[in-house]
mmCIF file of C-alpha atoms and ligand atoms in Angstrom:
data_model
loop_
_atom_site.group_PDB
_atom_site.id
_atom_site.type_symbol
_atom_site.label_atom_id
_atom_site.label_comp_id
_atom_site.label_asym_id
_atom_site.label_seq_id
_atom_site.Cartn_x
_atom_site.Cartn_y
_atom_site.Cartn_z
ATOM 1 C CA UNK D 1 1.653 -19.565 -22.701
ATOM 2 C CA UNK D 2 -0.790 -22.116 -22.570
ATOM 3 C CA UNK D 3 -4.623 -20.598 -22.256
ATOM 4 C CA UNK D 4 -4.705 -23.171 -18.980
ATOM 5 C CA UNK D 5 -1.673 -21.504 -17.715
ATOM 6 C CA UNK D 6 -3.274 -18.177 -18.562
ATOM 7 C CA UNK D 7 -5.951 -19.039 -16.611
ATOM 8 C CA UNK D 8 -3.776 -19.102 -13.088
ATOM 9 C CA UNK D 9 -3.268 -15.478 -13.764
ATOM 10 C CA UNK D 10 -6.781 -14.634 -14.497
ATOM 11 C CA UNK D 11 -5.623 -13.695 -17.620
ATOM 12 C CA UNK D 12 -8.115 -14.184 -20.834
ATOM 13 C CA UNK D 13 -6.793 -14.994 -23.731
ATOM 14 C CA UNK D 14 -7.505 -13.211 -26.690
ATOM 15 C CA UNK D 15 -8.055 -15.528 -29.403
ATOM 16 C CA UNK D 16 -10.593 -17.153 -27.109
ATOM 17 C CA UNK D 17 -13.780 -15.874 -28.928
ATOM 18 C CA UNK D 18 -16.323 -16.975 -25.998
ATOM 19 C CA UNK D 19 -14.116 -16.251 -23.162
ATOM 20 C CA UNK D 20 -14.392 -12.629 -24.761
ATOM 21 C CA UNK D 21 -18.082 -12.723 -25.316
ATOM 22 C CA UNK D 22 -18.997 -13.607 -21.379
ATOM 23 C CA UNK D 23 -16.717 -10.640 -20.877
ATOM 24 C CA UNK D 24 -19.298 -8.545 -22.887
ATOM 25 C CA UNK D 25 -21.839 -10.299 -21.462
ATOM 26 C CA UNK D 26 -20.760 -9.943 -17.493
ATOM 27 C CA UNK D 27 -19.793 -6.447 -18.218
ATOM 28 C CA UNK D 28 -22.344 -4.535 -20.384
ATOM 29 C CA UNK D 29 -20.160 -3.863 -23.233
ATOM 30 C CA UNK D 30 -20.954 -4.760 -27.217
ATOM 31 C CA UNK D 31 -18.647 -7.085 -29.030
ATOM 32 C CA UNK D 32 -17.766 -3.970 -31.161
ATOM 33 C CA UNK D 33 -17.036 -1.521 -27.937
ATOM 34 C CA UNK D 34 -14.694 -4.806 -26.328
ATOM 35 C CA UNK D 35 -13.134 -4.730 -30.082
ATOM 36 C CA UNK D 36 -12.359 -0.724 -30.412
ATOM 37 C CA UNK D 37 -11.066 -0.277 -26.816
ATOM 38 C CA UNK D 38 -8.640 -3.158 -27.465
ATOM 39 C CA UNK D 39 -7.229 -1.768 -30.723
ATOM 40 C CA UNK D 40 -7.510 1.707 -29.381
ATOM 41 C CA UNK D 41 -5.354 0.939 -26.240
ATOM 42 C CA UNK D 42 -2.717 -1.165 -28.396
ATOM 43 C CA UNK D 43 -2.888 1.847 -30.622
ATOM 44 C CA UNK D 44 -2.286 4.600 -28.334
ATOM 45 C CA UNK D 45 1.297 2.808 -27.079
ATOM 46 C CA UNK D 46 2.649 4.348 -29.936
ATOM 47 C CA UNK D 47 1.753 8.103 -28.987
ATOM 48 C CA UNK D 48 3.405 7.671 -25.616
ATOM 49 C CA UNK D 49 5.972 10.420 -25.169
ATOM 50 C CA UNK D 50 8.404 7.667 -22.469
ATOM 51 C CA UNK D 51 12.045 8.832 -23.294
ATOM 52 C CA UNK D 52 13.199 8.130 -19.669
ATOM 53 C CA UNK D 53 11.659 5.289 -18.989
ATOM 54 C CA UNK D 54 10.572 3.532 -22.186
ATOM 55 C CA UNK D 55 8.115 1.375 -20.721
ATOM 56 C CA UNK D 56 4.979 2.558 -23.251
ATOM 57 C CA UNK D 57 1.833 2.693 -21.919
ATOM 58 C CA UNK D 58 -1.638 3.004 -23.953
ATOM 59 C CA UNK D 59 -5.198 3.818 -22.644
ATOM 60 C CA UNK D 60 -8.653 4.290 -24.511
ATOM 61 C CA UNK D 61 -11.578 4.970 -22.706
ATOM 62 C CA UNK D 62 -15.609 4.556 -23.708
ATOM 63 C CA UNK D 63 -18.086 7.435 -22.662
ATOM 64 C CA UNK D 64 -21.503 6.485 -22.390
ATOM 65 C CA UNK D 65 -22.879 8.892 -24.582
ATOM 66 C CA UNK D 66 -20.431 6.763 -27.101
ATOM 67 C CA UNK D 67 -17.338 8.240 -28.613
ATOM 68 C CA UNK D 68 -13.850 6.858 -27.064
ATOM 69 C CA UNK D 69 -10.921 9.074 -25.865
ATOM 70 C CA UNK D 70 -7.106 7.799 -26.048
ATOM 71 C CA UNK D 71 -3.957 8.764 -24.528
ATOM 72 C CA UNK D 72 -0.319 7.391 -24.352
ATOM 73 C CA UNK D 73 2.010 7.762 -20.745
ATOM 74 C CA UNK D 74 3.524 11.329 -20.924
ATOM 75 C CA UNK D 75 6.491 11.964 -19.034
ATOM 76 C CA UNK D 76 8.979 14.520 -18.008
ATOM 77 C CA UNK D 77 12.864 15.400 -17.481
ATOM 78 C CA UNK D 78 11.322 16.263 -14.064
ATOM 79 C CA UNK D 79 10.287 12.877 -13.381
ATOM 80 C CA UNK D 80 7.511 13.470 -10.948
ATOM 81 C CA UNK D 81 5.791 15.898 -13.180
ATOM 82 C CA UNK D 82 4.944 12.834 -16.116
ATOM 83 C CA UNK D 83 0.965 11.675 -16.799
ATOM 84 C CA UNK D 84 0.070 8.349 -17.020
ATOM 85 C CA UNK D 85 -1.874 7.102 -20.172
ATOM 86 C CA UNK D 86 -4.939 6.749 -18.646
ATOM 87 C CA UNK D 87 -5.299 10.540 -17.380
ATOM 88 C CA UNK D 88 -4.340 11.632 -20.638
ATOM 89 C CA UNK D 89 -7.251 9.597 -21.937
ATOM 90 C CA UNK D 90 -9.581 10.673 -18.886
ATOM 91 C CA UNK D 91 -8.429 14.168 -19.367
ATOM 92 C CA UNK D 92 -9.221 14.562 -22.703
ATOM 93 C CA UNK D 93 -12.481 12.946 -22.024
ATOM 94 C CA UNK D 94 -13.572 15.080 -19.543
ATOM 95 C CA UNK D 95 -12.267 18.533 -21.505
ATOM 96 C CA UNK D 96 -14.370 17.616 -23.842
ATOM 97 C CA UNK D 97 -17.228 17.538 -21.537
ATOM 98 C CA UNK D 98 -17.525 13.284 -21.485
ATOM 99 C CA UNK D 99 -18.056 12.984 -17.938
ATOM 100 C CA UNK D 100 -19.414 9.791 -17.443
ATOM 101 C CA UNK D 101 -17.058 7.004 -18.818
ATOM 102 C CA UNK D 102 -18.161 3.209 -19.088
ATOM 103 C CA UNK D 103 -15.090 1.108 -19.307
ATOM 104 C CA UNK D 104 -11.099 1.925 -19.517
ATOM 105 C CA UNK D 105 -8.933 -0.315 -21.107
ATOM 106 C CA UNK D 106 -5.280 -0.856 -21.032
ATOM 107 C CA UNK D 107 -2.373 -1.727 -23.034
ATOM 108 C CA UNK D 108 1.579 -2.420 -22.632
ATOM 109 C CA UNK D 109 4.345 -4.358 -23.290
ATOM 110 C CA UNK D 110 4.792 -7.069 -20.407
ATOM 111 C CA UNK D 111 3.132 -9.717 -19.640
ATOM 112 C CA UNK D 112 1.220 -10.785 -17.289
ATOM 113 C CA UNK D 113 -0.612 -6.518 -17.616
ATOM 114 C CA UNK D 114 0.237 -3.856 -16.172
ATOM 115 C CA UNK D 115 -2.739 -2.149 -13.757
ATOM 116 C CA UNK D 116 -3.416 1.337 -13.417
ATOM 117 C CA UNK D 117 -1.210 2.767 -10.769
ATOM 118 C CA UNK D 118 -2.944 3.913 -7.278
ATOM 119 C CA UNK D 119 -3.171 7.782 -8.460
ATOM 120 C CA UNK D 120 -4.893 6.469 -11.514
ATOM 121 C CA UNK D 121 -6.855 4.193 -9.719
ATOM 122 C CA UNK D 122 -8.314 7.513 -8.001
ATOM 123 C CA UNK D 123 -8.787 9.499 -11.338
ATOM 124 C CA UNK D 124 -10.489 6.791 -12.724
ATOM 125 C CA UNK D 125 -13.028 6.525 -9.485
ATOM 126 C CA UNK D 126 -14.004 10.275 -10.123
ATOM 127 C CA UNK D 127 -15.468 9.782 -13.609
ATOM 128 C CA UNK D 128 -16.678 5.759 -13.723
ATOM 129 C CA UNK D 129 -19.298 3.714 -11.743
ATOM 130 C CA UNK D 130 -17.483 0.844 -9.210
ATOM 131 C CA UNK D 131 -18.882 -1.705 -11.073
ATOM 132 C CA UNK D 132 -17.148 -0.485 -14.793
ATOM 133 C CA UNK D 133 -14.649 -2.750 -16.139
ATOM 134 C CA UNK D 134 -11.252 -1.980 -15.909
ATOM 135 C CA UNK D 135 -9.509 -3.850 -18.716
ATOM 136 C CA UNK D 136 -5.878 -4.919 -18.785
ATOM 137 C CA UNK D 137 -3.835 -6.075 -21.928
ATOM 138 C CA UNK D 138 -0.697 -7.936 -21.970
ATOM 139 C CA UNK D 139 2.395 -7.252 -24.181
ATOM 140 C CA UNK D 140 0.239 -10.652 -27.121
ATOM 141 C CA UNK D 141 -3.084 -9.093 -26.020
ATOM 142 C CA UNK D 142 -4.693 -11.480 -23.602
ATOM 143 C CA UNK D 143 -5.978 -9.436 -20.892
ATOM 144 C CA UNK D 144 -7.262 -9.168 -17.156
ATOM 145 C CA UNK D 145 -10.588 -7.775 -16.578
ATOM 146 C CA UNK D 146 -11.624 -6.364 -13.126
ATOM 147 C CA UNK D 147 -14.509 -4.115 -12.043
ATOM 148 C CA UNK D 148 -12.779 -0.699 -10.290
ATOM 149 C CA UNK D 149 -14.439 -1.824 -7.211
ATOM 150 C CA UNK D 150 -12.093 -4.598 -7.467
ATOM 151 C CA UNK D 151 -9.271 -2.725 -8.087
ATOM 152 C CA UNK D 152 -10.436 0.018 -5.541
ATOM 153 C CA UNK D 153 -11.348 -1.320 -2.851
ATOM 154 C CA UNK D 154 -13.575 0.960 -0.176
ATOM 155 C CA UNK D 155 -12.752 3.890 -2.350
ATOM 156 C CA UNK D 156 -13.334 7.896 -1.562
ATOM 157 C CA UNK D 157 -15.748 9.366 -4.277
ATOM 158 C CA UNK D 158 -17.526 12.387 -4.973
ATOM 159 C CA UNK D 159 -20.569 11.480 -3.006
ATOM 160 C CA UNK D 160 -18.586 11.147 0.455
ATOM 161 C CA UNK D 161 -17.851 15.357 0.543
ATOM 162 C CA UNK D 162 -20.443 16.684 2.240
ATOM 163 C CA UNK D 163 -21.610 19.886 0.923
ATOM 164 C CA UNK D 164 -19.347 22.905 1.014
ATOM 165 C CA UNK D 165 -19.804 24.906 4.201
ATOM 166 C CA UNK D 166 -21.450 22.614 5.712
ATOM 167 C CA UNK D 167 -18.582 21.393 8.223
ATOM 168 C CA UNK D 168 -17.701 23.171 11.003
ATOM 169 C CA UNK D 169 -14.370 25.246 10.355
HETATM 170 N N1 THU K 1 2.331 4.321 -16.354
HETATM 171 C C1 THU K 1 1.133 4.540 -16.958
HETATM 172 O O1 THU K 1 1.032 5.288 -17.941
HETATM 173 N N2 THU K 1 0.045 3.912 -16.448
HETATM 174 C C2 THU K 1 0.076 3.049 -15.402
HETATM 175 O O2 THU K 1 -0.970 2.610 -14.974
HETATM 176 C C3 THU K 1 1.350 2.650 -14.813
HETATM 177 C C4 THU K 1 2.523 3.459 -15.206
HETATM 178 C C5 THU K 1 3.514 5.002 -16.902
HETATM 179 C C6 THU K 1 4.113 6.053 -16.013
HETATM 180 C C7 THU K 1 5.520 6.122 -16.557
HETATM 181 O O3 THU K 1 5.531 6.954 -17.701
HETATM 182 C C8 THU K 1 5.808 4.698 -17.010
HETATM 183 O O4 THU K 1 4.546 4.070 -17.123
HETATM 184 C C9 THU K 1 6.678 3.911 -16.040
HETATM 185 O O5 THU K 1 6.176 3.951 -14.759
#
């Protein structure tokens, strides 16, 4: 595809070396962090465990306190019961006691990107800010970058509960 006909899609293309730095710029994140999350995610397609539906999925995320956490879709003969690659990499974030996380990224196979499904979408909300970037690679690594706001529109976060006991039973 073209890098004009990217463009329609809001796609970015990745040999586009200032297209990527206003991405850094716009969304707080070092050349080098942009740089690991994107080989990170491509990487961690290969650790998916997808026998049923082979559609590999690969997700890295970025704590702020620095180190990066990666996961691969995990899925089951009970189909329900399978993970998506992004809670693998949350999850193992937060077991690890990363609890703040500054940007996911994204990786698989089709083109235009895939987006974190809606359950993701909520797993992500628990652990990032609204404005974090949310970034989406395609199956030749151009990618889609959205702020979870964006992709989360009027969300339900911690902060909404009020405190335990404090509602009438
Ligand atoms: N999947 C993910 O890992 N992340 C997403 O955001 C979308 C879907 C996985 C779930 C399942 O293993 C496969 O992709 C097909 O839906």
């Amino acid at each position: 595809m073209s890098s004009s006909s990217l463009a329609q899609f809001g796609i970015i293309a990745s040999n586009d070396p200032s297209a990527i730095e206003s991405t850094c710029r716009d969304y707080g994140l070092s050349r080098a962090e942009f740089k690991q999350l994107h080989e990170r995610c491509v990487a961690a397609k290969s650790s998916a465990y997808c026998p049923y539906s082979k559609f590999r999925v690969g997700a890295s995320v970025i704590s702020d306190d620095g180190p990066y956490f990666d996961g691969g879709n995990i899925e089951n003969a009970s189909y329900p019961v399978g993970t998506c690659a992004e809670r693998v990499a949350l999850s193992k974030a937060v077991s690890e006691g990363h609890r703040k996380i500054k940007a996911v990224a994204v990786a698989t196979d089709i083109s235009p990107p895939a987006s974190p499904c809606g359950m993701c979408r909520q797993f992500i909300r628990e652990f990032c800010d609204l404005k974090s970037p949310i970034i989406m690679f395609d199956k030749n690594d151009n990618y889609v970058v959205l702020r979870l706001e964006e992709i989360l529109p009027m969300s339900f976060g911690p902060e909404a509960l009020p405190p335990p006991g404090s509602l009438k039973s």
